[in-house]
Coordinates of C-alpha atoms and ligand atoms in Angstrom, one line a residue:
X12 CA 24.9 34.2 7.9
X13 CA 25.8 31.0 6.0
X14 CA 29.3 29.6 6.8
X15 CA 31.7 30.4 4.0
X16 CA 33.3 27.6 1.9
X17 CA 37.0 27.8 2.7
X18 CA 38.2 24.3 2.3
X19 CA 38.5 22.2 -0.8
X20 CA 39.4 18.6 -1.3
X21 CA 41.4 17.5 -4.4
X22 CA 41.2 13.8 -5.0
X23 CA 44.5 13.1 -6.8
X24 CA 45.1 9.5 -5.8
X25 CA 44.2 7.9 -9.2
X26 CA 46.9 6.0 -11.1
X27 CA 46.2 7.7 -14.3
X28 CA 46.4 4.5 -16.3
X29 CA 44.9 6.1 -19.5
X30 CA 48.0 8.2 -19.7
X31 CA 50.6 5.3 -19.5
X32 CA 53.5 5.2 -20.0
X33 CA 53.8 9.0 -19.0
X34 CA 52.1 8.3 -15.7
X35 CA 54.6 5.6 -14.8
X36 CA 56.8 8.4 -13.7
X37 CA 54.7 11.5 -13.2
X38 CA 51.3 12.0 -11.6
X39 CA 48.6 12.8 -14.1
X40 CA 47.9 16.1 -12.3
X41 CA 51.4 17.4 -13.2
X42 CA 50.8 16.9 -16.9
X43 CA 50.7 20.3 -18.5
X44 CA 48.3 22.2 -20.6
X45 CA 50.7 24.5 -22.5
X46 CA 53.0 25.1 -19.5
X47 CA 50.8 24.8 -16.5
X48 CA 50.1 21.5 -14.8
X49 CA 46.5 20.4 -14.6
X50 CA 46.5 20.8 -10.8
X51 CA 47.5 24.5 -11.1
X52 CA 44.3 25.2 -13.0
X53 CA 42.3 23.6 -10.3
X54 CA 44.2 25.6 -7.5
X55 CA 43.6 28.9 -9.3
X56 CA 40.0 28.1 -9.7
X57 CA 39.7 27.3 -6.0
X58 CA 41.6 30.5 -5.0
X59 CA 39.3 32.6 -7.0
X60 CA 36.3 31.0 -5.1
X61 CA 37.7 32.0 -1.8
X62 CA 39.3 28.7 -0.8
X63 CA 42.0 29.0 1.9
X64 CA 42.7 25.4 2.8
X65 CA 43.7 22.9 0.1
X66 CA 43.4 19.1 1.0
X67 CA 45.1 16.7 -1.4
X68 CA 44.1 13.1 -1.2
X69 CA 47.1 11.4 -2.7
X70 CA 48.6 7.9 -3.0
X71 CA 52.0 6.2 -3.5
X72 CA 54.0 7.8 -6.3
X73 CA 52.6 11.4 -6.1
X74 CA 55.5 13.0 -4.4
X75 CA 56.1 15.2 -7.6
X76 CA 52.9 16.9 -6.7
X77 CA 54.1 17.8 -3.2
X78 CA 57.4 19.1 -4.7
X79 CA 55.4 21.2 -7.2
X80 CA 53.9 23.3 -4.5
X81 CA 57.1 23.8 -2.6
X82 CA 59.1 26.9 -2.8
X83 CA 62.0 26.8 -5.2
X84 CA 64.9 28.8 -3.7
X85 CA 67.6 27.7 -6.1
X86 CA 65.4 28.5 -9.1
X87 CA 64.5 31.8 -7.6
X88 CA 68.2 32.7 -7.0
X89 CA 69.0 31.8 -10.7
X90 CA 66.1 33.9 -12.0
X91 CA 67.0 36.8 -9.8
X92 CA 70.7 36.7 -10.9
X93 CA 69.5 36.8 -14.5
X94 CA 66.9 39.5 -13.8
X95 CA 64.1 37.4 -15.2
X96 CA 61.2 39.3 -13.6
X97 CA 58.5 37.8 -15.6
X98 CA 59.5 34.2 -14.8
X99 CA 59.9 35.2 -11.2
X100 CA 56.3 36.3 -11.3
X101 CA 55.2 33.0 -12.8
X102 CA 57.0 31.0 -10.2
X103 CA 55.5 33.0 -7.4
X104 CA 52.1 32.6 -8.7
X105 CA 52.4 28.9 -7.8
X106 CA 53.4 29.5 -4.2
X107 CA 51.0 28.7 -1.6
X108 CA 50.8 30.2 2.0
X109 CA 52.7 28.0 4.6
X110 CA 50.2 25.6 6.1
X111 CA 47.5 26.0 3.5
X112 CA 48.1 22.6 1.9
X113 CA 47.5 19.3 3.5
X114 CA 48.2 15.8 2.1
X115 CA 46.3 12.8 3.1
X116 CA 47.0 9.3 1.7
X117 CA 44.3 7.1 0.4
X118 CA 45.7 3.7 1.2
X119 CA 43.4 1.7 -1.0
X120 CA 41.8 2.6 -4.3
X121 CA 38.2 2.2 -3.1
X122 CA 36.5 5.1 -5.1
X123 CA 35.9 8.8 -5.2
X124 CA 33.6 8.6 -2.1
X125 CA 36.2 6.9 -0.1
X126 CA 38.9 9.4 -1.2
X127 CA 36.7 12.3 0.0
X128 CA 36.0 10.4 3.2
X129 CA 39.8 10.1 3.9
X130 CA 39.8 13.9 4.4
X131 CA 36.9 14.0 6.9
X132 CA 39.0 15.0 10.0
X133 CA 40.4 18.0 8.2
X134 CA 36.9 19.2 7.2
X135 CA 35.2 18.7 10.5
X136 CA 31.9 20.3 10.6
X137 CA 31.7 22.8 7.8
X138 CA 30.7 22.9 4.2
X139 CA 33.5 22.1 1.8
X140 CA 34.2 22.0 -1.9
X141 CA 35.5 19.0 -3.9
X142 CA 37.4 19.7 -7.2
X143 CA 38.3 16.9 -9.6
X144 CA 41.3 18.3 -11.5
X145 CA 40.6 16.1 -14.6
X146 CA 37.6 18.3 -15.3
X147 CA 39.2 21.6 -16.6
X148 CA 36.6 24.3 -16.9
X149 CA 37.5 27.4 -18.8
X150 CA 35.3 30.4 -18.2
X151 CA 35.3 34.2 -17.7
X152 CA 34.6 33.4 -14.1
X153 CA 35.7 30.2 -12.4
X154 CA 33.1 27.4 -12.1
X155 CA 33.6 27.1 -8.3
X156 CA 33.2 30.9 -7.7
X157 CA 29.9 30.8 -9.8
X158 CA 28.9 27.9 -7.5
X159 CA 29.9 29.7 -4.3
X160 CA 27.8 32.6 -5.3
X161 CA 24.8 30.4 -6.1
X162 CA 25.3 28.4 -2.9
X163 CA 25.0 31.7 -0.7
X164 CA 21.4 31.6 -1.8
X165 CA 20.6 28.0 -1.7
X166 CA 22.8 26.3 0.9
X167 CA 22.6 22.5 0.9
X168 CA 24.7 20.4 -1.5
X169 CA 25.5 21.6 -5.1
X170 CA 27.2 19.8 -7.9
X171 CA 28.3 21.3 -11.2
X172 CA 26.1 20.1 -14.1
X173 CA 26.2 20.0 -17.8
X174 CA 24.0 18.4 -20.6
X175 CA 26.0 15.6 -22.3
X176 CA 24.9 13.6 -25.4
X177 CA 22.4 10.9 -24.1
X178 CA 24.7 8.1 -25.2
X179 CA 27.5 9.5 -23.0
X180 CA 25.3 9.8 -19.9
X181 CA 26.4 6.3 -18.6
X182 CA 30.0 7.7 -18.0
X183 CA 28.8 10.2 -15.5
X184 CA 26.8 10.8 -12.4
X185 CA 23.3 11.7 -13.8
X186 CA 20.7 14.1 -12.2
X187 CA 17.0 13.4 -11.9
X188 CA 15.5 16.9 -12.0
X189 CA 12.7 17.9 -9.8
X190 CA 12.5 21.6 -10.7
X191 CA 14.5 23.3 -13.4
X192 CA 15.0 26.9 -12.7
X193 CA 17.6 27.6 -15.5
X194 CA 21.1 27.7 -14.2
X195 CA 19.9 26.1 -11.0
X196 CA 18.0 22.8 -10.8
X197 CA 16.7 21.0 -7.7
X198 CA 17.4 17.4 -7.7
X199 CA 15.1 14.5 -6.7
X200 CA 17.5 11.7 -7.7
X201 CA 21.1 11.0 -8.6
X202 CA 22.6 7.8 -10.2
X203 CA 26.2 7.1 -10.8
X204 CA 27.0 5.6 -14.2
X205 CA 23.5 4.5 -15.0
X206 CA 22.8 2.1 -17.8
X207 CA 21.9 4.0 -20.9
X208 CA 18.2 3.0 -20.7
X209 CA 18.1 3.9 -17.0
X210 CA 19.5 7.4 -17.1
X211 CA 17.0 9.8 -15.6
X212 CA 18.2 12.6 -17.9
X213 CA 21.3 13.7 -19.7
X214 CA 22.2 16.3 -17.2
X215 CA 25.6 15.0 -16.0
X216 CA 27.6 15.8 -12.8
X217 CA 30.9 17.5 -13.6
X218 CA 33.8 17.5 -11.1
X219 CA 32.9 20.4 -8.9
X220 CA 31.0 20.0 -5.6
X221 CA 29.9 22.0 -2.6
X222 CA 28.9 19.7 0.1
X223 CA 27.5 19.7 3.6
X224 CA 29.5 17.8 6.4
X225 CA 26.5 15.4 6.5
X226 CA 27.8 13.9 3.3
X227 CA 31.0 12.8 5.1
X228 CA 28.8 11.1 7.7
X229 CA 26.9 9.3 4.9
X230 CA 30.2 8.2 3.5
X231 CA 31.2 6.5 6.7
X232 CA 28.3 4.0 6.1
X233 CA 28.3 4.0 2.3
X234 CA 28.3 0.6 0.6
X235 CA 30.2 0.1 -2.8
X236 CA 28.1 1.2 -5.7
X237 CA 28.7 1.4 -9.5
X238 CA 32.0 -0.3 -10.5
X239 CA 32.3 -1.9 -7.0
X240 CA 33.5 1.6 -5.7
X241 CA 32.4 3.8 -2.9
X242 CA 30.7 6.6 -4.8
X243 CA 30.3 10.2 -3.9
X244 CA 27.2 10.4 -5.9
X245 CA 25.5 7.9 -3.6
X246 CA 26.4 9.7 -0.4
X247 CA 25.1 13.0 -1.9
X248 CA 21.9 11.3 -3.1
X249 CA 21.3 10.4 0.6
X250 CA 20.7 14.1 1.3
X251 CA 17.8 14.4 -1.1
X252 CA 14.6 15.0 0.7
X253 CA 16.5 16.0 3.8
X254 CA 16.4 19.4 5.6
X255 CA 18.7 21.0 3.0
X256 CA 18.3 20.6 -0.7
X257 CA 20.5 19.1 -3.4
X258 CA 21.1 21.2 -6.4
X259 CA 22.6 21.0 -9.8
X260 CA 24.3 24.1 -11.2
X261 CA 24.7 24.7 -15.0
X262 CA 28.0 26.6 -15.0
X263 CA 29.0 29.1 -17.6
X264 CA 32.2 28.0 -19.4
X265 CA 33.7 25.3 -21.5
X266 CA 34.6 22.0 -19.8
X267 CA 37.4 19.8 -21.0
X268 CA 37.6 16.1 -19.9
X269 CA 41.3 16.0 -19.4
X270 CA 41.0 12.4 -18.0
X271 CA 40.7 11.4 -21.6
X272 CA 43.5 11.9 -24.3
X273 CA 41.1 13.6 -26.8
X274 CA 39.8 16.1 -24.1
X275 CA 43.3 16.8 -23.0
X276 CA 44.4 17.5 -26.6
X277 CA 41.5 19.8 -27.1
X278 CA 42.2 21.7 -23.9
X279 CA 45.8 22.0 -25.0
X280 CA 44.8 23.6 -28.3
X281 CA 42.2 25.8 -26.7
X282 CA 44.5 27.0 -24.0
X283 CA 47.3 27.5 -26.5
X284 CA 45.1 29.6 -28.8
X285 CA 44.2 31.7 -25.6
X286 CA 47.8 32.8 -25.3
X287 CA 48.8 36.0 -27.1
X288 CA 52.4 34.7 -27.7
X289 CA 51.1 31.4 -29.3
X290 CA 47.9 32.3 -31.0
X291 CA 49.2 33.2 -34.4
X292 CA 51.7 30.4 -35.0
X293 CA 49.3 27.8 -33.6
X294 CA 46.4 29.1 -35.8
X295 CA 48.5 29.2 -38.9
X296 CA 49.4 25.6 -38.2
X297 CA 45.8 24.5 -37.7
X298 CA 44.6 26.3 -40.8
X299 CA 47.3 24.7 -42.8
X300 CA 46.4 21.3 -41.3
X301 CA 42.7 21.8 -42.2
X302 CA 43.5 22.9 -45.7
X303 CA 45.7 19.8 -46.3
X304 CA 43.0 17.5 -45.0
X305 CA 40.4 19.2 -47.2
X306 CA 42.6 18.9 -50.3
X307 CA 43.2 15.3 -49.5
X308 CA 39.4 14.6 -49.5
Ligands
G1P407 C1 33.5 11.2 -11.4 C2 32.1 11.1 -10.6 C3 30.9 11.3 -11.6 C4 31.1 12.5 -12.4 C5 32.5 12.5 -13.1 C6 32.7 13.9 -13.8 O1 33.5 10.0 -12.2 O2 32.0 9.8 -10.0 O3 29.7 11.3 -10.9 O4 30.1 12.6 -13.4 O5 33.5 12.3 -12.2 O6 33.9 14.0 -14.4 P1 34.9 9.5 -12.9 O7 35.0 10.3 -14.2 O8 36.0 9.7 -11.9 O9 34.7 8.1 -13.2

Protein backbone atom coordinates (compact mmCIF):
# COMPACT_ATOMS: atom_id res chain seq x y z
CA UNK A 1 0.00 0.00 0.00
CA UNK A 2 1.22 3.46 -0.86
CA UNK A 3 1.82 5.75 2.11
CA UNK A 4 -0.98 8.29 2.41
CA UNK A 5 -0.26 11.98 1.99
CA UNK A 6 -1.10 13.54 5.36
CA UNK A 7 1.30 16.49 5.58
CA UNK A 8 1.17 19.72 3.63
CA UNK A 9 3.52 22.66 3.46
CA UNK A 10 2.11 26.15 2.97
CA UNK A 11 4.83 28.59 1.93
CA UNK A 12 3.56 31.92 3.27
CA UNK A 13 6.77 33.86 3.83
CA UNK A 14 6.39 36.22 0.83
CA UNK A 15 6.23 39.96 1.46
CA UNK A 16 3.22 40.43 -0.79
CA UNK A 17 4.64 43.64 -2.25
CA UNK A 18 2.10 43.58 -5.10
CA UNK A 19 -0.57 44.34 -2.53
CA UNK A 20 1.13 47.28 -0.84
CA UNK A 21 0.13 49.26 1.10
CA UNK A 22 -2.31 46.64 2.53
CA UNK A 23 0.51 44.15 3.11
CA UNK A 24 2.38 46.68 5.24
CA UNK A 25 0.15 45.62 8.10
CA UNK A 26 -1.52 42.34 7.12
CA UNK A 27 -0.10 39.20 5.56
CA UNK A 28 -1.33 38.68 2.00
CA UNK A 29 -2.74 35.30 3.04
CA UNK A 30 -5.18 37.02 5.41
CA UNK A 31 -6.68 39.14 2.64
CA UNK A 32 -10.24 38.04 2.09
CA UNK A 33 -12.22 36.71 -0.82
CA UNK A 34 -15.70 37.83 0.27
CA UNK A 35 -15.24 37.03 3.98
CA UNK A 36 -12.78 34.17 4.11
CA UNK A 37 -9.03 34.76 4.09
CA UNK A 38 -7.06 33.27 1.21
CA UNK A 39 -5.39 30.84 3.59
CA UNK A 40 -8.76 29.40 4.66
CA UNK A 41 -9.48 28.28 1.11
CA UNK A 42 -6.11 26.50 1.02
CA UNK A 43 -6.72 24.84 4.40
CA UNK A 44 -10.21 23.67 3.41
CA UNK A 45 -8.82 22.17 0.21
CA UNK A 46 -6.07 20.39 2.16
CA UNK A 47 -8.54 19.00 4.70
CA UNK A 48 -10.74 17.66 1.93
CA UNK A 49 -7.69 15.85 0.55
CA UNK A 50 -7.02 14.13 3.89
CA UNK A 51 -4.21 16.35 5.16
CA UNK A 52 -3.79 16.15 8.95
CA UNK A 53 -0.61 18.15 9.54
CA UNK A 54 -0.30 21.70 8.30
CA UNK A 55 3.16 23.24 8.11
CA UNK A 56 3.39 26.97 7.53
CA UNK A 57 6.68 28.41 6.37
CA UNK A 58 6.41 31.99 7.56
CA UNK A 59 8.55 35.07 8.00
CA UNK A 60 8.68 38.20 10.12
CA UNK A 61 5.39 40.10 10.25
CA UNK A 62 3.12 37.08 9.79
CA UNK A 63 1.82 36.79 13.34
CA UNK A 64 -1.73 37.67 12.23
CA UNK A 65 -1.69 34.34 10.44
CA UNK A 66 -0.94 32.48 13.68
CA UNK A 67 -3.66 34.41 15.50
CA UNK A 68 -6.13 33.60 12.78
CA UNK A 69 -5.91 29.88 13.52
CA UNK A 70 -6.11 30.34 17.26
CA UNK A 71 -9.32 29.70 19.16
CA UNK A 72 -11.24 32.87 19.99
CA UNK A 73 -12.88 32.36 23.43
CA UNK A 74 -14.00 35.95 23.85
CA UNK A 75 -15.68 36.02 20.46
CA UNK A 76 -17.25 32.65 21.19
CA UNK A 77 -18.65 33.89 24.50
CA UNK A 78 -20.15 36.93 22.83
CA UNK A 79 -21.76 34.89 20.04
CA UNK A 80 -23.13 32.39 22.52
CA UNK A 81 -24.61 35.16 24.63
CA UNK A 82 -26.38 36.58 21.59
CA UNK A 83 -27.37 33.09 20.43
CA UNK A 84 -25.72 33.56 17.02
CA UNK A 85 -25.55 29.89 16.11
CA UNK A 86 -24.70 30.45 12.44
CA UNK A 87 -21.74 32.66 13.21
CA UNK A 88 -20.61 30.21 15.84
CA UNK A 89 -20.57 27.54 13.14
CA UNK A 90 -18.51 29.82 10.88
CA UNK A 91 -16.05 30.45 13.68
CA UNK A 92 -15.71 26.77 14.52
CA UNK A 93 -15.10 25.86 10.88
CA UNK A 94 -11.77 27.68 11.15
CA UNK A 95 -10.60 25.82 14.24
CA UNK A 96 -7.81 23.32 13.85
CA UNK A 97 -6.97 20.33 16.04
CA UNK A 98 -4.45 21.12 18.75
CA UNK A 99 -0.98 20.37 17.46
CA UNK A 100 -2.08 20.10 13.84
CA UNK A 101 -0.33 23.30 12.78
CA UNK A 102 3.38 23.98 12.87
CA UNK A 103 5.13 27.22 12.01
CA UNK A 104 8.68 27.37 10.69
CA UNK A 105 10.47 30.60 9.92
CA UNK A 106 12.21 31.10 6.62
CA UNK A 107 14.90 33.51 7.74
CA UNK A 108 15.95 34.65 4.30
CA UNK A 109 13.89 35.02 1.14
CA UNK A 110 15.88 32.59 -0.99
CA UNK A 111 13.00 31.22 -3.06
CA UNK A 112 10.15 28.70 -3.03
CA UNK A 113 12.52 25.72 -3.05
CA UNK A 114 14.29 27.07 -0.01
CA UNK A 115 10.98 27.67 1.78
CA UNK A 116 9.96 24.05 1.23
CA UNK A 117 13.40 22.88 2.35
CA UNK A 118 12.96 24.76 5.64
CA UNK A 119 10.18 22.28 6.54
CA UNK A 120 12.26 19.17 5.85
CA UNK A 121 12.56 17.98 9.46
CA UNK A 122 8.80 18.02 9.91
CA UNK A 123 8.28 15.98 6.77
CA UNK A 124 10.97 13.37 7.42
CA UNK A 125 10.66 10.43 5.09
CA UNK A 126 7.18 10.51 3.62
CA UNK A 127 5.35 11.94 0.64
CA UNK A 128 3.95 15.41 1.23
CA UNK A 129 1.87 18.10 -0.44
CA UNK A 130 2.73 21.72 -1.11
CA UNK A 131 -0.02 24.30 -1.51
CA UNK A 132 0.61 27.84 -2.72
CA UNK A 133 -2.33 29.82 -1.27
CA UNK A 134 -2.04 32.47 -4.02
CA UNK A 135 -3.44 29.95 -6.45
CA UNK A 136 -7.08 29.62 -5.48
CA UNK A 137 -8.81 26.77 -7.30
CA UNK A 138 -12.56 26.56 -7.33
CA UNK A 139 -13.98 23.20 -8.28
CA UNK A 140 -16.65 20.72 -7.38
CA UNK A 141 -13.89 18.61 -5.89
CA UNK A 142 -10.77 20.24 -4.47
CA UNK A 143 -7.71 20.17 -6.70
CA UNK A 144 -5.52 18.46 -4.10
CA UNK A 145 -8.13 15.76 -3.49
CA UNK A 146 -8.21 15.08 -7.24
CA UNK A 147 -4.43 14.82 -7.21
CA UNK A 148 -4.29 12.55 -4.16
CA UNK A 149 -6.70 10.17 -5.91
CA UNK A 150 -4.58 10.17 -9.08
CA UNK A 151 -1.41 9.77 -7.01
CA UNK A 152 -2.71 6.56 -5.50
CA UNK A 153 -2.25 5.07 -8.97
CA UNK A 154 0.96 6.79 -10.03
CA UNK A 155 3.11 7.47 -6.97
CA UNK A 156 6.14 9.62 -7.71
CA UNK A 157 5.91 13.39 -7.94
CA UNK A 158 2.86 15.20 -9.23
CA UNK A 159 2.27 18.87 -10.01
CA UNK A 160 -1.03 20.54 -10.86
CA UNK A 161 -0.98 21.70 -14.46
CA UNK A 162 -2.98 23.97 -16.70
CA UNK A 163 -2.65 25.29 -20.25
CA UNK A 164 -1.87 29.02 -20.26
CA UNK A 165 -1.66 31.40 -23.22
CA UNK A 166 1.82 30.84 -24.76
CA UNK A 167 2.87 34.46 -24.11
CA UNK A 168 2.22 33.91 -20.38
CA UNK A 169 4.26 30.70 -20.07
CA UNK A 170 7.38 32.55 -18.95
CA UNK A 171 5.64 33.48 -15.67
CA UNK A 172 5.38 29.82 -14.64
CA UNK A 173 7.15 26.53 -14.27
CA UNK A 174 6.53 24.82 -17.63
CA UNK A 175 6.30 21.09 -18.41
CA UNK A 176 7.96 19.22 -21.23
CA UNK A 177 5.49 16.41 -21.86
CA UNK A 178 6.67 12.87 -22.60
CA UNK A 179 3.29 11.16 -22.76
CA UNK A 180 -0.08 12.92 -22.75
CA UNK A 181 -2.71 10.65 -21.22
CA UNK A 182 -5.43 13.29 -20.85
CA UNK A 183 -5.81 14.47 -17.30
CA UNK A 184 -2.43 12.94 -16.52
CA UNK A 185 0.80 13.64 -18.40
CA UNK A 186 4.21 12.14 -17.78
CA UNK A 187 6.95 14.68 -17.78
CA UNK A 188 10.40 14.55 -19.38
CA UNK A 189 11.48 18.07 -18.47
CA UNK A 190 10.49 21.08 -16.35
CA UNK A 191 11.72 24.66 -16.69
CA UNK A 192 11.11 27.48 -14.25
CA UNK A 193 10.14 30.76 -15.92
CA UNK A 194 11.56 29.95 -19.36
CA UNK A 195 12.18 32.66 -21.94
CA UNK A 196 9.20 32.80 -24.30
CA UNK A 197 11.12 31.17 -27.16
CA UNK A 198 12.47 28.42 -24.90
CA UNK A 199 9.23 27.23 -23.27
CA UNK A 200 8.84 23.50 -24.00
CA UNK A 201 5.02 23.82 -24.04
CA UNK A 202 2.28 26.01 -22.64
CA UNK A 203 1.38 23.51 -19.93
CA UNK A 204 2.14 25.44 -16.74
CA UNK A 205 2.68 24.30 -13.17
CA UNK A 206 0.00 25.59 -10.79
CA UNK A 207 0.61 25.78 -7.05
CA UNK A 208 -0.32 22.27 -5.90
CA UNK A 209 2.28 19.54 -5.56
CA UNK A 210 2.58 16.01 -4.21
CA UNK A 211 6.25 15.25 -3.72
CA UNK A 212 8.51 12.45 -2.62
CA UNK A 213 10.97 13.08 0.23
CA UNK A 214 13.80 12.74 -2.30
CA UNK A 215 12.85 16.23 -3.53
CA UNK A 216 13.85 17.53 -0.09
CA UNK A 217 17.24 15.85 -0.47
CA UNK A 218 17.62 17.45 -3.91
CA UNK A 219 16.80 20.82 -2.36
CA UNK A 220 19.69 20.51 0.11
CA UNK A 221 22.06 20.63 -2.85
CA UNK A 222 20.00 22.86 -5.13
CA UNK A 223 21.78 25.87 -6.65
CA UNK A 224 19.92 29.09 -7.32
CA UNK A 225 18.02 29.03 -10.60
CA UNK A 226 15.60 31.43 -12.32
CA UNK A 227 15.57 34.89 -10.71
CA UNK A 228 18.57 33.94 -8.56
CA UNK A 229 16.25 31.88 -6.29
CA UNK A 230 16.32 28.26 -5.17
CA UNK A 231 13.53 26.84 -7.26
CA UNK A 232 11.24 23.95 -6.32
CA UNK A 233 10.78 23.21 -10.02
CA UNK A 234 14.52 22.47 -10.42
CA UNK A 235 14.52 20.05 -7.48
CA UNK A 236 11.48 18.20 -8.88
CA UNK A 237 13.08 18.08 -12.35
CA UNK A 238 15.96 16.10 -10.83
CA UNK A 239 13.52 13.26 -10.18
CA UNK A 240 12.77 12.86 -13.88
CA UNK A 241 14.19 9.62 -15.19
CA UNK A 242 14.51 8.27 -11.64
CA UNK A 243 12.77 5.25 -10.17
CA UNK A 244 9.44 7.02 -9.78
CA UNK A 245 7.91 9.24 -12.40
CA UNK A 246 7.08 12.93 -12.48
CA UNK A 247 3.54 13.74 -13.58
CA UNK A 248 1.49 16.75 -14.45
CA UNK A 249 -2.18 16.65 -13.52
CA UNK A 250 -4.76 18.70 -15.41
CA UNK A 251 -7.23 19.44 -12.63
CA UNK A 252 -10.93 20.13 -13.02
CA UNK A 253 -11.80 23.59 -11.75
CA UNK A 254 -11.23 27.29 -12.21
CA UNK A 255 -7.92 28.70 -11.03
CA UNK A 256 -7.56 32.29 -9.89
CA UNK A 257 -4.14 33.90 -9.62
CA UNK A 258 -4.73 35.73 -6.35
CA UNK A 259 -1.12 36.85 -6.34
CA UNK A 260 -2.20 39.44 -8.93
CA UNK A 261 -4.71 42.21 -8.34
CA UNK A 262 -6.76 41.33 -11.38
CA UNK A 263 -6.93 37.64 -10.43
CA UNK A 264 -7.85 38.57 -6.88
CA UNK A 265 -10.70 40.79 -8.07
CA UNK A 266 -11.97 38.12 -10.44
CA UNK A 267 -11.98 35.58 -7.62
CA UNK A 268 -13.82 38.04 -5.39
CA UNK A 269 -16.57 38.44 -7.99
CA UNK A 270 -16.77 34.69 -8.67
CA UNK A 271 -16.96 33.74 -4.99
CA UNK A 272 -19.44 36.54 -4.38
CA UNK A 273 -21.69 35.24 -7.17
CA UNK A 274 -21.47 31.76 -5.68
CA UNK A 275 -23.12 32.98 -2.46
CA UNK A 276 -26.91 32.76 -2.32
CA UNK A 277 -27.18 35.84 -0.11
CA UNK A 278 -25.06 38.00 -2.43
CA UNK A 279 -25.78 36.73 -5.92
CA UNK A 280 -28.81 38.82 -6.87
CA UNK A 281 -27.44 42.15 -5.66
CA UNK A 282 -24.03 41.60 -7.15
CA UNK A 283 -25.42 40.37 -10.47
CA UNK A 284 -27.76 43.36 -10.72
CA UNK A 285 -24.77 45.64 -10.14
CA UNK A 286 -22.65 43.87 -12.76
CA UNK A 287 -25.49 43.99 -15.30
CA UNK A 288 -25.93 47.68 -14.66
CA UNK A 289 -22.22 48.28 -15.02
CA UNK A 290 -22.07 46.37 -18.31
CA UNK A 291 -25.10 48.25 -19.66
CA UNK A 292 -23.60 51.63 -18.72
CA UNK A 293 -20.32 50.72 -20.41
CA UNK A 294 -22.12 49.55 -23.53
CA UNK A 295 -24.18 52.74 -23.70
CA UNK A 296 -21.00 54.81 -23.43
CA UNK A 297 -19.34 53.01 -26.39
C1 LIG B 1 5.59 29.52 -8.42
C2 LIG B 1 6.40 28.37 -9.01
C3 LIG B 1 6.03 28.18 -10.48
C4 LIG B 1 4.55 27.99 -10.63
C5 LIG B 1 3.78 29.15 -9.97
C6 LIG B 1 2.29 28.86 -9.97
O1 LIG B 1 6.02 30.73 -9.03
O2 LIG B 1 7.79 28.65 -8.87
O3 LIG B 1 6.71 27.06 -11.00
O4 LIG B 1 4.22 27.92 -12.02
O5 LIG B 1 4.19 29.34 -8.61
O6 LIG B 1 1.56 29.91 -9.43
P1 LIG B 1 5.67 32.20 -8.45
O7 LIG B 1 4.31 32.54 -8.98
O8 LIG B 1 5.72 32.08 -6.97
O9 LIG B 1 6.73 33.08 -9.01
